[in-house]
Short mmCIF file of C-alpha atoms in Angstrom, two decimals:
data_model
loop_
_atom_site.label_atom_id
_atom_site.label_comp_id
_atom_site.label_asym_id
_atom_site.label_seq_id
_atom_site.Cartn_x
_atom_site.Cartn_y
_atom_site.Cartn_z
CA UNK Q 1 -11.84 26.92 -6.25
CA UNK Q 2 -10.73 27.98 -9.88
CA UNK Q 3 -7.30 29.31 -10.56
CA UNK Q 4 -5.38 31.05 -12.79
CA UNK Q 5 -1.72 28.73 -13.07
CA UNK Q 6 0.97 31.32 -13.15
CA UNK Q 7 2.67 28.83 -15.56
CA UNK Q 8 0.08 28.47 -18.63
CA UNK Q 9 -1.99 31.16 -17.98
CA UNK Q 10 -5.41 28.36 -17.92
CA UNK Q 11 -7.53 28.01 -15.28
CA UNK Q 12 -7.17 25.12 -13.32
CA UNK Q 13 -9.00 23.67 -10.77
CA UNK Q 14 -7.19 23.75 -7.15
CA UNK Q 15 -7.85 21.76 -4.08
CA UNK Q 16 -5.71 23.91 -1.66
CA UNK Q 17 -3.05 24.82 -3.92
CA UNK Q 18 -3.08 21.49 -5.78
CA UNK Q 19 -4.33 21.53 -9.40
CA UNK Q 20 -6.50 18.80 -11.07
CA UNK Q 21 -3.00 18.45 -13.37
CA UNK Q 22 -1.13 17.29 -10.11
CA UNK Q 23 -3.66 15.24 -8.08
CA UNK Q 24 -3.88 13.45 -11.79
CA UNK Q 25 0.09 13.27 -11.36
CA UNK Q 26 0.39 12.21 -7.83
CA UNK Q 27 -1.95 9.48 -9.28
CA UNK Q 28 -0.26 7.86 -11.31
CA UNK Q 29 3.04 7.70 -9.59
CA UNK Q 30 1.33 6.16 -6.48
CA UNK Q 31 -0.02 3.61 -9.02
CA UNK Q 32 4.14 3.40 -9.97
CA UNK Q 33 5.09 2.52 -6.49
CA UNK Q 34 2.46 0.05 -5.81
CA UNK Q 35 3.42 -1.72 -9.07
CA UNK Q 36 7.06 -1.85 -7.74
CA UNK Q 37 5.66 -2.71 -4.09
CA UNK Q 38 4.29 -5.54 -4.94
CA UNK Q 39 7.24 -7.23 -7.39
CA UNK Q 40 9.62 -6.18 -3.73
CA UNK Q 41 7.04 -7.78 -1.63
CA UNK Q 42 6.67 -10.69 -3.92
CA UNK Q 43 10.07 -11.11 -4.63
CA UNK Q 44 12.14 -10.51 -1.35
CA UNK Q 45 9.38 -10.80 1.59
CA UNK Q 46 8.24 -14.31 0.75
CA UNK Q 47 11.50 -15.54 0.96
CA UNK Q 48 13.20 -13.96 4.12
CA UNK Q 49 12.00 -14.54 7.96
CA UNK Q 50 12.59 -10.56 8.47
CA UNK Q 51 10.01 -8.38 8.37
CA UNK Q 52 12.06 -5.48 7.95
CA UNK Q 53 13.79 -6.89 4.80
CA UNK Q 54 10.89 -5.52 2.64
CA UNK Q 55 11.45 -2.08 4.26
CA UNK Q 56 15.10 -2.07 3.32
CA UNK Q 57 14.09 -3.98 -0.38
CA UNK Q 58 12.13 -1.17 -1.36
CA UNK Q 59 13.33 2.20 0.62
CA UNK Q 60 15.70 2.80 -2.70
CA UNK Q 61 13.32 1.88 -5.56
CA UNK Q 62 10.01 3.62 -4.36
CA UNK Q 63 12.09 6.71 -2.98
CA UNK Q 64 13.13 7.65 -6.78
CA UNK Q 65 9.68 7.17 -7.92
CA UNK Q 66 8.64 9.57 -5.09
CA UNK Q 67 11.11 12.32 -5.72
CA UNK Q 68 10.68 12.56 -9.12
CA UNK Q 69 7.06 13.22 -8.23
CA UNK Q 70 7.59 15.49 -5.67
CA UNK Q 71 9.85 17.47 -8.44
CA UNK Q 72 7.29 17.77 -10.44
CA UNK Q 73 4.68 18.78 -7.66
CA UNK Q 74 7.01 20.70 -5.71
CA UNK Q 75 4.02 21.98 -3.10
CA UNK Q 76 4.53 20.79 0.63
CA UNK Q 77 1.18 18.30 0.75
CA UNK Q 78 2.00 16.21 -1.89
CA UNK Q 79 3.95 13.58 0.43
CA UNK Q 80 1.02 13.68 2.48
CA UNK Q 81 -1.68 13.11 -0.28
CA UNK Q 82 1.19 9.72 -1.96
CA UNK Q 83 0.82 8.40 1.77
CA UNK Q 84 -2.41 8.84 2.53
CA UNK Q 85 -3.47 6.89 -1.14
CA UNK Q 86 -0.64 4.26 -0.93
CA UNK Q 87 -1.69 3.72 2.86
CA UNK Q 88 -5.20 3.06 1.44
CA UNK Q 89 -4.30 1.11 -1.49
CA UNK Q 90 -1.80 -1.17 0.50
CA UNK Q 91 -3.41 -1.25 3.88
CA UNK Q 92 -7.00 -1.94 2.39
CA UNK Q 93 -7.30 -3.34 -1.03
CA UNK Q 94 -3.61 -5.25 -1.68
CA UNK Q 95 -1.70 -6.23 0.26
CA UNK Q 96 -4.56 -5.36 2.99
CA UNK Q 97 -2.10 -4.96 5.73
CA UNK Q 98 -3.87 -2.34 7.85
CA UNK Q 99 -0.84 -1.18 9.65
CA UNK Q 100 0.16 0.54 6.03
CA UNK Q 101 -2.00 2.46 6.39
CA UNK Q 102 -1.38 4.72 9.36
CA UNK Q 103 2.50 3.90 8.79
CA UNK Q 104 2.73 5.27 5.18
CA UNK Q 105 0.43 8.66 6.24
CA UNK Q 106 2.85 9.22 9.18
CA UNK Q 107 5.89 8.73 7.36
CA UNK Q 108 4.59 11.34 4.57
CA UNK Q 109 3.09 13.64 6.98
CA UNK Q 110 6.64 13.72 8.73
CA UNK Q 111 8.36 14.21 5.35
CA UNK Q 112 6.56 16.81 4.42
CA UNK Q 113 6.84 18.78 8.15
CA UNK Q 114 10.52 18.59 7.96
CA UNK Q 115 10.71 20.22 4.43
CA UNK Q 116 8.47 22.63 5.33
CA UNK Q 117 10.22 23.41 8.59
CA UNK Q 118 13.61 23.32 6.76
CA UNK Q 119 13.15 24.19 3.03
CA UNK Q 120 9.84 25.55 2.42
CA UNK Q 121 9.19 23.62 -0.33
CA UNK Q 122 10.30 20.71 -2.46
CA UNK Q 123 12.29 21.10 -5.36
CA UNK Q 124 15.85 21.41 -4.68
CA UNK Q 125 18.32 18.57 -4.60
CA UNK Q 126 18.60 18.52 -0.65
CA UNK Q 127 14.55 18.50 0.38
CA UNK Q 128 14.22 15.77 -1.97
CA UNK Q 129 16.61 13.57 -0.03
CA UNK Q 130 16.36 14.39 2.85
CA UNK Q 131 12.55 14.18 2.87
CA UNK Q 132 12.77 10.40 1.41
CA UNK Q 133 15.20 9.72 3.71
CA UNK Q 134 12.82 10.42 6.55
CA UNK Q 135 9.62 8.79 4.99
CA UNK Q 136 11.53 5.61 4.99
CA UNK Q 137 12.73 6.20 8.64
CA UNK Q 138 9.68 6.53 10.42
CA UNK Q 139 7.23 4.36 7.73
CA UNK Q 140 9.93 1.47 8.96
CA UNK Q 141 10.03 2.65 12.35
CA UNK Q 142 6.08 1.83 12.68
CA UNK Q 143 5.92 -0.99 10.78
CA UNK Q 144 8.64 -2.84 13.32
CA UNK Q 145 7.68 -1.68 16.14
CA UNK Q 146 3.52 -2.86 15.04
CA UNK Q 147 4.91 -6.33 14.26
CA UNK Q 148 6.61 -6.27 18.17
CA UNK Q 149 3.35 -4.54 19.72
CA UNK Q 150 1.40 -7.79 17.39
CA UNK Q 151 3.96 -10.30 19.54
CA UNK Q 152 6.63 -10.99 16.81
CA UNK Q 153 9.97 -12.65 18.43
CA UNK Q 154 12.39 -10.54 19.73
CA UNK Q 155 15.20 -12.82 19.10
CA UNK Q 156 14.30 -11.61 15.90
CA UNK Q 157 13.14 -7.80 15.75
CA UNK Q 158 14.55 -6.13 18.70
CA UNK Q 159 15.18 -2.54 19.73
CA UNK Q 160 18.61 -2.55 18.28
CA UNK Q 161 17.41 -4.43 15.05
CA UNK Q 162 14.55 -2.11 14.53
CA UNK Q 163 17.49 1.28 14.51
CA UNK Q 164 19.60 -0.42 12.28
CA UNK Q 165 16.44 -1.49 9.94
CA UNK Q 166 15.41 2.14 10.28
CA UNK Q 167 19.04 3.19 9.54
CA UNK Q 168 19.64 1.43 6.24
CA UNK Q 169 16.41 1.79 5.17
CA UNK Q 170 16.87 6.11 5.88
CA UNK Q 171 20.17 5.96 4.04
CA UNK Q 172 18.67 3.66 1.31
CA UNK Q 173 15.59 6.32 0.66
CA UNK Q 174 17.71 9.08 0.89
CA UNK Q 175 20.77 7.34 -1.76
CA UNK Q 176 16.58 6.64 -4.12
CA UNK Q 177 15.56 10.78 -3.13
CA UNK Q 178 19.43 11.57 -5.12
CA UNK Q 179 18.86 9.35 -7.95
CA UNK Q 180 15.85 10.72 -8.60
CA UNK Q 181 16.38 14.20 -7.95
CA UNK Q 182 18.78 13.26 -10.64
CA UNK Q 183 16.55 11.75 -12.83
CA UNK Q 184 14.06 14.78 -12.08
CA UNK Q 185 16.99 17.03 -13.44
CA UNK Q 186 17.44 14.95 -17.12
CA UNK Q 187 13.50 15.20 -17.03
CA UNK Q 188 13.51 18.82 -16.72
CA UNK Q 189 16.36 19.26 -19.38
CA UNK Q 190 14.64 17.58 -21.54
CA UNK Q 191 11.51 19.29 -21.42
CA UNK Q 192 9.54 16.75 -20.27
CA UNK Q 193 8.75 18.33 -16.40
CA UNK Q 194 8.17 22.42 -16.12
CA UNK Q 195 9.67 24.41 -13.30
CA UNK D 1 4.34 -12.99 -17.68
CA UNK D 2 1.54 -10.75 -17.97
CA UNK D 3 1.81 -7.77 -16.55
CA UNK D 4 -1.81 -6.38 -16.96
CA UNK D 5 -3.15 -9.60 -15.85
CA UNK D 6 -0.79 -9.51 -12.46
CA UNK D 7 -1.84 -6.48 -11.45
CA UNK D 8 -6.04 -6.21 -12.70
CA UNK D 9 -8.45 -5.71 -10.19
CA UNK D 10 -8.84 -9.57 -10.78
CA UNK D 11 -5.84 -10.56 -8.12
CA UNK D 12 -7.98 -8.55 -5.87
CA UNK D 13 -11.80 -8.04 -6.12
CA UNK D 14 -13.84 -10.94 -6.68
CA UNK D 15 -17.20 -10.10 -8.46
CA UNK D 16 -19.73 -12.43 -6.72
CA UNK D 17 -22.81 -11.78 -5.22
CA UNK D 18 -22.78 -12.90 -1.52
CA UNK D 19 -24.46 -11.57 0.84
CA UNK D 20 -20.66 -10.62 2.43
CA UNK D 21 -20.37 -8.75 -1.21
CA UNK D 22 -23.72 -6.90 -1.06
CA UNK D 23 -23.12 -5.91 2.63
CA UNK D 24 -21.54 -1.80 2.92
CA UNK D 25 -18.22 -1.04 3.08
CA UNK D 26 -18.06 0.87 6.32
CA UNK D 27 -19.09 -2.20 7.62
CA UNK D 28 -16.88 -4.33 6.75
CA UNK D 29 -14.02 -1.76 7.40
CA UNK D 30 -15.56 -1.51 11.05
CA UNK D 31 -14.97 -5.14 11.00
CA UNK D 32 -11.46 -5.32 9.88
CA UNK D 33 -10.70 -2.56 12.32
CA UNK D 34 -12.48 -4.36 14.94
CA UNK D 35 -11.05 -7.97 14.52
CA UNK D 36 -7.26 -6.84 14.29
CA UNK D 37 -7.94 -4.55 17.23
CA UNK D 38 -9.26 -7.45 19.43
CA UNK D 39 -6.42 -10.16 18.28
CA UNK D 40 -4.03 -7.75 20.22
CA UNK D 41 -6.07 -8.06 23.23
CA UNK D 42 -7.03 -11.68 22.94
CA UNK D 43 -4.28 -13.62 24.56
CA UNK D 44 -5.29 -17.51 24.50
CA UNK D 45 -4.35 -18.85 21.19
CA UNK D 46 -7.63 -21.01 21.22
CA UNK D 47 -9.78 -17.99 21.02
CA UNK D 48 -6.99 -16.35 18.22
CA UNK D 49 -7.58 -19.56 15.94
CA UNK D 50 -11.76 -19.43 16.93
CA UNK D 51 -11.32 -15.54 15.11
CA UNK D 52 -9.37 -16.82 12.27
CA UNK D 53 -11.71 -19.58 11.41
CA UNK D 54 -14.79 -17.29 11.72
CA UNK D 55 -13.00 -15.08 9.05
CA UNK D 56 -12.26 -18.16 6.96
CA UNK D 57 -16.03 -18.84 7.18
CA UNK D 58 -16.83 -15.17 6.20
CA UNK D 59 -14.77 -15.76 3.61
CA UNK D 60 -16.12 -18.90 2.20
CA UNK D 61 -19.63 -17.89 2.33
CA UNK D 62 -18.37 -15.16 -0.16
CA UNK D 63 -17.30 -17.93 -2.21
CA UNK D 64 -13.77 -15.90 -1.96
CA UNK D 65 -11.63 -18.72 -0.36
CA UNK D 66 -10.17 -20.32 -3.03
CA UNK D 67 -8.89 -17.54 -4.35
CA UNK D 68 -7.49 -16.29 -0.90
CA UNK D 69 -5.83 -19.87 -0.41
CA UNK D 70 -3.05 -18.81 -3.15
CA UNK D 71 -1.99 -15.32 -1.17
CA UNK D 72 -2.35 -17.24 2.29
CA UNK D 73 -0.02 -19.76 1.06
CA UNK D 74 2.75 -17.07 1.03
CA UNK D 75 2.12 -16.37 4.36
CA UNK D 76 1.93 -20.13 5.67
CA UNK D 77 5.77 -20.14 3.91
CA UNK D 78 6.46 -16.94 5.70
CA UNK D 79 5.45 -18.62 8.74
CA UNK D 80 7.34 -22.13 8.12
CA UNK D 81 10.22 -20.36 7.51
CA UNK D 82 10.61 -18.13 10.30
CA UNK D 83 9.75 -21.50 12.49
CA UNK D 84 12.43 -22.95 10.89
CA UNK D 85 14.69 -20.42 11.18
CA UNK D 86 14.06 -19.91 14.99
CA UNK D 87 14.19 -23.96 15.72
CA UNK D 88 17.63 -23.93 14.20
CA UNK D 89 18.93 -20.74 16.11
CA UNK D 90 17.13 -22.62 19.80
CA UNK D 91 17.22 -26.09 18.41
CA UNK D 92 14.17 -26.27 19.86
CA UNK D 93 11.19 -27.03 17.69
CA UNK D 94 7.97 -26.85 20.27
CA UNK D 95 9.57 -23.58 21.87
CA UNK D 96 10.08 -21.85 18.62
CA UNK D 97 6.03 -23.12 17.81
CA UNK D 98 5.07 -21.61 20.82
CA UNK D 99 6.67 -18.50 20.66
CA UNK D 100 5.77 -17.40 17.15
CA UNK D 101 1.58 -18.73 17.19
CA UNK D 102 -0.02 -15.87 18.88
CA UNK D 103 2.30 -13.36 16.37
CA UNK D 104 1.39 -15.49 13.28
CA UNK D 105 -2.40 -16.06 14.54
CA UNK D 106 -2.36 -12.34 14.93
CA UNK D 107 -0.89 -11.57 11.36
CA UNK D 108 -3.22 -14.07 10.15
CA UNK D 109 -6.18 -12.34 11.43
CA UNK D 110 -4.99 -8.91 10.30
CA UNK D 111 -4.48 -10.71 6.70
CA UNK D 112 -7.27 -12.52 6.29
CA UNK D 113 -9.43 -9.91 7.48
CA UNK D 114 -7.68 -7.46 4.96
CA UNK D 115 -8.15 -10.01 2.38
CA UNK D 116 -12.18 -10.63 2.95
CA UNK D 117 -12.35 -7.07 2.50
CA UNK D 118 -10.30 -6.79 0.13
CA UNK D 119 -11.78 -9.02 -2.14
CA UNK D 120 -15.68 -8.68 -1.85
CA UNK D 121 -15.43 -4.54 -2.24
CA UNK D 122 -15.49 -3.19 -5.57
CA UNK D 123 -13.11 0.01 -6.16
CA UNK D 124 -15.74 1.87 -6.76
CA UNK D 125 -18.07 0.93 -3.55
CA UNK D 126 -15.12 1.68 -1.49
CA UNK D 127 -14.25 5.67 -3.31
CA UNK D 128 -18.00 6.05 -2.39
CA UNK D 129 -17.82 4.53 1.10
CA UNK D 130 -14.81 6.98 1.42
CA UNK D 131 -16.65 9.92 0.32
CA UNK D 132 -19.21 9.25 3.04
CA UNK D 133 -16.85 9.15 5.51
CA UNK D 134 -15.68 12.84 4.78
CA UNK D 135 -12.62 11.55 2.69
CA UNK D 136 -12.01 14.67 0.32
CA UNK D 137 -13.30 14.74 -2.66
CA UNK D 138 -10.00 15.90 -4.52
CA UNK D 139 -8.17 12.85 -3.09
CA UNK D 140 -11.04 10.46 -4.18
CA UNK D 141 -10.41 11.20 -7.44
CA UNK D 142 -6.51 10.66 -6.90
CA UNK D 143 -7.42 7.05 -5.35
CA UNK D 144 -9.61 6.81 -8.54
CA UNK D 145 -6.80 7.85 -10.65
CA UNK D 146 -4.05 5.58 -8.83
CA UNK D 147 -7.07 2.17 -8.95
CA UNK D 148 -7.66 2.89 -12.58
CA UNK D 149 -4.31 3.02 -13.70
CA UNK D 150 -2.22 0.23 -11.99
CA UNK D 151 -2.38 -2.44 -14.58
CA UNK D 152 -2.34 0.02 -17.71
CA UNK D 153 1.07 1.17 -16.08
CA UNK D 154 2.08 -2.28 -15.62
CA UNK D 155 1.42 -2.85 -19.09
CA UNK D 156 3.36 0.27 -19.90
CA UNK D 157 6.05 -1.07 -18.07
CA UNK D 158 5.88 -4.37 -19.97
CA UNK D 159 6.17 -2.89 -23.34
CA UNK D 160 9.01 -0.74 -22.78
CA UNK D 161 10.52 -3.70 -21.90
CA UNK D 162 9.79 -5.54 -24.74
CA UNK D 163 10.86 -2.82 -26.51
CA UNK D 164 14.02 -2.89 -25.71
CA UNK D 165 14.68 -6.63 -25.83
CA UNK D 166 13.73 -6.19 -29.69
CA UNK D 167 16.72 -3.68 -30.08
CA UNK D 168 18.76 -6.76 -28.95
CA UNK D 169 19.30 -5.36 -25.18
CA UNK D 170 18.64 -8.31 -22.91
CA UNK D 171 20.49 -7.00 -19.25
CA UNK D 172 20.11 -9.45 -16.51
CA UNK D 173 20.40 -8.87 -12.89
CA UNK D 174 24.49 -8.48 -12.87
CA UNK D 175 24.43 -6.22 -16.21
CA UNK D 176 21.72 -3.76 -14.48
CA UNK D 177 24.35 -3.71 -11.35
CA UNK D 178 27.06 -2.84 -13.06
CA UNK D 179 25.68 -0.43 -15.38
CA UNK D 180 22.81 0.81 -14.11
CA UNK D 181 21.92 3.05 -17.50
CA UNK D 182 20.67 0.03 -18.83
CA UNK D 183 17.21 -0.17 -16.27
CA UNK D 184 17.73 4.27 -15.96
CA UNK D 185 17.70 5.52 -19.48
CA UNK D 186 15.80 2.28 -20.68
CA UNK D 187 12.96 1.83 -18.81
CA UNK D 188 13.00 4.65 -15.74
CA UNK D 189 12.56 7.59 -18.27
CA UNK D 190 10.67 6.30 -20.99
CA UNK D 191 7.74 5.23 -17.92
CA UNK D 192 7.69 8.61 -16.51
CA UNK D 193 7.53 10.48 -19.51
CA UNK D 194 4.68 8.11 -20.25
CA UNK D 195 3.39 8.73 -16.49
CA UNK D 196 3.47 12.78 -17.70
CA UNK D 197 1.51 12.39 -20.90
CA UNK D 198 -0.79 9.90 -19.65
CA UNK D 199 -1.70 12.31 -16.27
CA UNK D 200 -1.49 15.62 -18.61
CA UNK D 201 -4.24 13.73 -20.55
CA UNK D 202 -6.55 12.94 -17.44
CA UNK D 203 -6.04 16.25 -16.18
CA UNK D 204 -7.65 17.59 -19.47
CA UNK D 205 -9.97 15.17 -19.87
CA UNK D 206 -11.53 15.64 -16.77
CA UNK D 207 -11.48 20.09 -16.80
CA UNK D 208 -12.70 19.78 -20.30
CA UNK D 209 -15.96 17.51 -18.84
CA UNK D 210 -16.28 20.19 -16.02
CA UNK D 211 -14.61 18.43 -13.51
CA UNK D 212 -14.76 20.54 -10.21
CA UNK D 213 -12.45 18.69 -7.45
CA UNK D 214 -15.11 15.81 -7.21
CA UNK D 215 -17.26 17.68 -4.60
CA UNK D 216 -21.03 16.84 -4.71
CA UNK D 217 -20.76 14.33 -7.30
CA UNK D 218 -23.57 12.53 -7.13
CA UNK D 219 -24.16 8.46 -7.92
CA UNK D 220 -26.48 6.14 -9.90
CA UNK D 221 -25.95 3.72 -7.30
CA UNK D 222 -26.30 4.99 -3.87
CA UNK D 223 -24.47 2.51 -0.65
CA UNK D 224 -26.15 3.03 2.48
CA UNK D 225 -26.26 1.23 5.80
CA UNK D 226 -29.07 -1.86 5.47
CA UNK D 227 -31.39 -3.74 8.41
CA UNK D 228 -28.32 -7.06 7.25
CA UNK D 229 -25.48 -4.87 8.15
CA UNK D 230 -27.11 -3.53 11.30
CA UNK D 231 -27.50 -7.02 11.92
CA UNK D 232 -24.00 -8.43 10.81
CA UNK D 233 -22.61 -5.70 12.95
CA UNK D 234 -24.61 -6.40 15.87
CA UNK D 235 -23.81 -10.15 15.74
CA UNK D 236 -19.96 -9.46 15.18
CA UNK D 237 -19.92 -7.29 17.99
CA UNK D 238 -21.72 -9.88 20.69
CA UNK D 239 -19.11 -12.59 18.99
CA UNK D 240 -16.00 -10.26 19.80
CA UNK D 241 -17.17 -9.38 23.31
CA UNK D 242 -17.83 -13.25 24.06
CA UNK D 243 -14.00 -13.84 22.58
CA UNK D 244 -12.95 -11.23 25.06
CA UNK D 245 -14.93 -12.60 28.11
CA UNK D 246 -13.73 -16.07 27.56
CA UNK D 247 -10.25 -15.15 27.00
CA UNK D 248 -9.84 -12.51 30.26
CA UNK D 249 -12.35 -15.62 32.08
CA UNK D 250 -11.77 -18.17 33.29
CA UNK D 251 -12.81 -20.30 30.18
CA UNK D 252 -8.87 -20.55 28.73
CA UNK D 253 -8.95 -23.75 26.59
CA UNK D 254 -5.21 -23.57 27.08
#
């Protein structure tokens, strides 16, 4: 359970291979992206018809938020633990839209197989996008394809609608997962995150 | 606007004591599991609108309807304007009603449902209802972390902002577009260096208390399953399986 960090030297606490330091972290930046969430949601989904137009509102602005966290924490996990709070957050205490919840744990679970299956870990420029690129893929994905399974029109989501949804929202998280790997970058120049 | 105010535990939980508020979490989690699980299979919008208005009761005997009115009156114009948008693609009023009430009496059932939940469980009651439900201890005190601090962040947020409206920078929407810097280097980097301190400070605060991952905390207040929620569950479950009789029955209303 306790753990000498190979960066301080102090002993930290670790669940798995995640310190107190970056559950603390992951925190906070899920408390980030709710914040911004819920201006999107507020802002954009009250005043469209499509469902997927808060999917596509928010891919960019939540994907920086989540790739400068997951340069900080670079451990594969951490996409896992942001969806598995945000899905509980959003699908249970605001907006309390219970498909959230099993949407946004997919979507990081999926995220963080590819980057382990491709990259071994986050931290460079490329796992960064490409993993926010595919949260935002399949977390829109199962959102649209809930709201059809629910009885939504298909005049207005169909098949071909849901791909292109999925499509702009992937290159939308992915174009957020650069900016903030960017971001990350000025961060760690400046002192402010630790490799 | 106030940004700590917008996003306090106030737009959510409602602090009454009902006996919907006293009743455990799990249960009422089994319930909003169970409710949006049976609007999928209930077909006949009568019995759709018969599980809606239960949950409006529910929600009123926890003296949390007035507040809900104000978050289901986004998704009434949500509603209306989808309508609207479908009777002007048909030009067809009654079909476009028709086609989009069992997918809005479903979303309302998922929402309102959500909502009654939502709003008689305290943070803390559901972390604990969590815990018994072999959520991991470690992540628990991440949910804590993220429930705690969503309005002090917003408040962060604010006061960067003001911040740099007292320098004299005042970017609207078109400004931000064409130079992003503005909304980067003003307000992105300035909130996550706060977001570093603030979670190096937690971190530390909670090893230097002997903090060990959350397991086997232990709780002044204990929640455990009641003779009322064996009950309430009990009575749900008979209401739900009537629903599902009458609507596979031959007692369709329409």
């Amino acid at each position: 359970m306790f753990k000498k960090t190979s960066n301080t030297g102090k002993w930290m606490v670790h669940f798995g291979n995640f310190t107190t330091r970056d559950l603390a972290f992951i925190g906070m930046i899920v408390a980030l992206m709710f914040i911004i969430e819920m201006v999107i949601m507020l802002g954009v989904a009250a005043i469209t018809p499509f469902p997927g137009a808060k999917s596509i509102g928010q891919a960019f602005f939540i994907s920086i938020i989540i790739a400068v966290g997951l340069a900080k924490v670079t451990k594969v996990g951490t996409f896992t633990i942001i969806g598995i709070i945000m899905g509980v957050v959003a699908g249970l205490i605001m907006p309390a839209f219970l498909p959230l919840l099993p949407a946004a744990i997919l979507g990081g679970l999926a995220a963080d197989t590819v980057t382990k299956i491709f990259y071994g870990r986050y931290g460079s420029r490329n796992s960064l996008v490409v993993a926010c690129g595919v949260n935002q893929m399949v977390e829109t994905l199962l959102i649209l394809t809930i709201m059809v399974v629910f009885g939504f029109s298909t005049e207005i989501i169909n098949p071909i609608m849901i791909l292109i949804t999925a499509i702009l929202a992937t290159v939308l998280g992915a174009a957020g997962g650069l900016i903030g790997s960017k971001i990350a970058t000025e961060l760690q120049s400046a002192g402010a995150i630790g490799n | 606007m106030n940004m700590e105010n917008a996003f306090s535990y106030n737009t959510s939980y409602v602090g009454e004591d009902s006996p919907v508020h006293r009743m455990d979490p799990r249960i009422k989690l089994g319930l909003v599991l169970g409710t949006t699980l049976l609007s999928v299979f209930l077909q006949n919008v009568a019995w759709l609108v018969t599980l809606v208005v239960m949950l409006l009761a529910l929600s009123a005997i926890s003296g949390t309807l007035k507040k809900m009115t104000k978050f289901l009156g986004l998704f009434f114009l949500f509603a209306v304007l989808t309508v609207a948008i479908m009777t002007l693609l048909t030009r067809n009023f009654i079909y476009s009603l028709e086609y989009f009430s069992p997918f809005f009496l479903r979303f309302g059932v998922m929402v309102t449902a959500g909502m009654l939940f939502a709003f008689t469980t305290s943070p803390n009651h559901l972390s604990q209802a969590l815990q018994k439900m072999y959520f991991p201890a470690p992540l628990s005190f991440t949910l804590t972390v993220t429930l705690r601090y969503i309005p002090t962040l917003a408040n962060e947020a604010e006061t960067i902002f003001n911040a740099l409206r007292l320098r004299g920078v005042y970017p609207s929407n078109w400004d931000v577009i064409r130079k992003p810097s503005y909304l980067y280097r003003g307000m992105i980097i300035p909130l996550f260096i706060r977001i570093l301190k603030l979670s190096d400070e937690i971190a530390i605060a909670a090893e230097s208390r002997a903090f060990n991952g959350g397991n086997g905390r232990s709780s002044l207040k204990n929640i455990k399953i009641g003779r009322n929620d064996l009950f309430f569950s009990l009575t749900m479950i008979m209401f739900c399986f009537v629903l599902m009789v009458m609507d596979k029955g031959t007692f369709s209303l329409i």
